[in-house]
Amino acid sequence: MITKLLKDANCSSCTVRSRALFGSVDEQNVRLTQKYRDKHCYFSAGEILHREQNKIDYAFTLYSGCLILYNNLSNGDRQILRVTLPGDFVGFSRNSKGELPYSIKAVTDSRICLFFDANVLQMTSEHPEIAKRLIDLQLNDTVLCQQRLLNLGQKSSTEGLAYLIMELYSRIKVQSPKEFDFKTGETFFPLNQADMGDALGLTKVHINRIIATFKNEGLISCGHKKLKIINEERLSEIGQFDIGLIKDPFRHFS
Amino acid sequence: MITKLLKDANCSSCTVRSRALFGSVDEQNVRLTQKYRDKHCYFSAGEILHREQNKIDYAFTLYSGCLILYNNLSNGDRQILRVTLPGDFVGFSRNSKGELPYSIKAVTDSRICLFFDANVLQMTSEHPEIAKRLIDLQLNDTVLCQQRLLNLGQKSSTEGLAYLIMELYSRIKVQSPKEFDFKTGETFFPLNQADMGDALGLTKVHINRIIATFKNEGLISCGHKKLKIINEERLSEIGQFDIGLIKDPFRHFS
DNA sequence: CGACCTTTTGATTGGCGTCAAAATCTGTGG
DNA sequence: CCACAGATTTTGACGCCAATCAAAAGGTCG
């Protein structure tokens, strides 16, 4: 899928490095891992990078932009499983046939950098600290996923949406600080109302009504792909969102 | 929490080994890893092994029995995040303070074997193949968690329950084959109706009504902690459950 | 045998889905 | 710079799925 979209550039031109993957690795090792990185490529908003059940033989880090990972059901409904932001690592978890179990779509123009499987294998063997780093990234993803289970299973639609907004907003401030305008307090916000519905198992109509109440109550203001949270404390409270989840990642080795 | 419940025995007496953790490690190495294992201990049904936000400095494998990992909300509601079966590994993902973000409770009499953090650290350094195995276990857990997101977010209560039953049933057949009676087709089934409700975000009353329809339609029969699936194919279809998810785990290195 | 837990059943309520249409915004090309 | 097509947001009316409340029946275990 991705191969036909590969651009020529190799990764020596990448100026942004994968914070998530190499964050705990010292500078010398980062330079060493340079050689394991392969092609990087660009996608524009709306492009589908991968369709669930198709095979791939690489993983990648997101350099810029925003992707959603999702599953489709037979009736056409869609569940968003994860929203990835710059620095996130994507593309492990394949079955014996090499099939990745979710689809991937760019919600904004995005730039990724590929790591082919053979290179990941070699990299983790030669740099055990990177293997441990991979465990930790995976552990944290699992915790976030479990928190979303809690969100979908036990919270009301209002609580769930408050949580979703706070979680994404907090991650954007950490992972894409450039998108946050300190003058106005406005952040770029990648999801539209239909997307939020698909993340929470609600209809876009209902999402719209909840957002309307949030606006009325002076909690947020938002426009096209823009979000300003006016009362962060109250919104966190409604969503039972704990900022520690983002600021203090769950891990084991690092 | 666990320490005060520790029984004296050390792990040399363990006859069951952690299939999940050492499944891909050769016999010689398994014997080597023996030394990293610490105490093992027992819990009876209903005992709480750990309360969310408390600190621990070990992880463990479940040897026998069944545990649930869950979160409580402030209003008393509970979301079951994961049901662990023999062979499963539990207890990574802690934050900087060493806090594990979920509670753990034994739903049946259970036996676990501890690995203290220091030993896991040493073990993964000395046996890189175990580090990679840990990544894979974690990857598969994440995929299962994501499938439960799909379950909660997009499926009807009937579909969701069919999926839950099929998933647990299939995992029991693989991970606790002794619990499956080939003569009667009956399996031990650890969850009661309230638990299933807490796993799916539904009330026990509603679970009961759905189970009644499953019985009426001749799909299952069940009694106290016992389950017999009469029409496996149809139940899988209703739940949109794919047995490959269990039989062909998602992974990257092994 | 009795206390407690789990399952079962009924009646009523409300949250969110569904359907439909209008209003607004966005990006594109002339 | 405006016109237009398409996407996204907004609003309204109505219906249904699952929650809630309540109580009885059945099982399990000490």
PDB file of C-alpha atoms in Angstrom, chain A residues 11 13 22 70 79 195 200 249:
ATOM      1  CA  CYS A  11      16.088   9.416   6.068  1.00  0.00           C
ATOM      2  CA  SER A  13      17.287  14.301   5.568  1.00  0.00           C
ATOM      3  CA  PHE A  22      14.813   7.115  20.824  1.00  0.00           C
ATOM      4  CA  TYR A  70      -9.578   2.104  12.959  1.00  0.00           C
ATOM      5  CA  GLN A  79     -14.420   2.286  15.472  1.00  0.00           C
ATOM      6  CA  ASP A 195     -14.570  11.204  13.945  1.00  0.00           C
ATOM      7  CA  LEU A 200     -16.755   7.008  21.233  1.00  0.00           C
ATOM      8  CA  PRO A 249       3.661   7.656  30.957  1.00  0.00           C
TER       9      PRO A 249
END
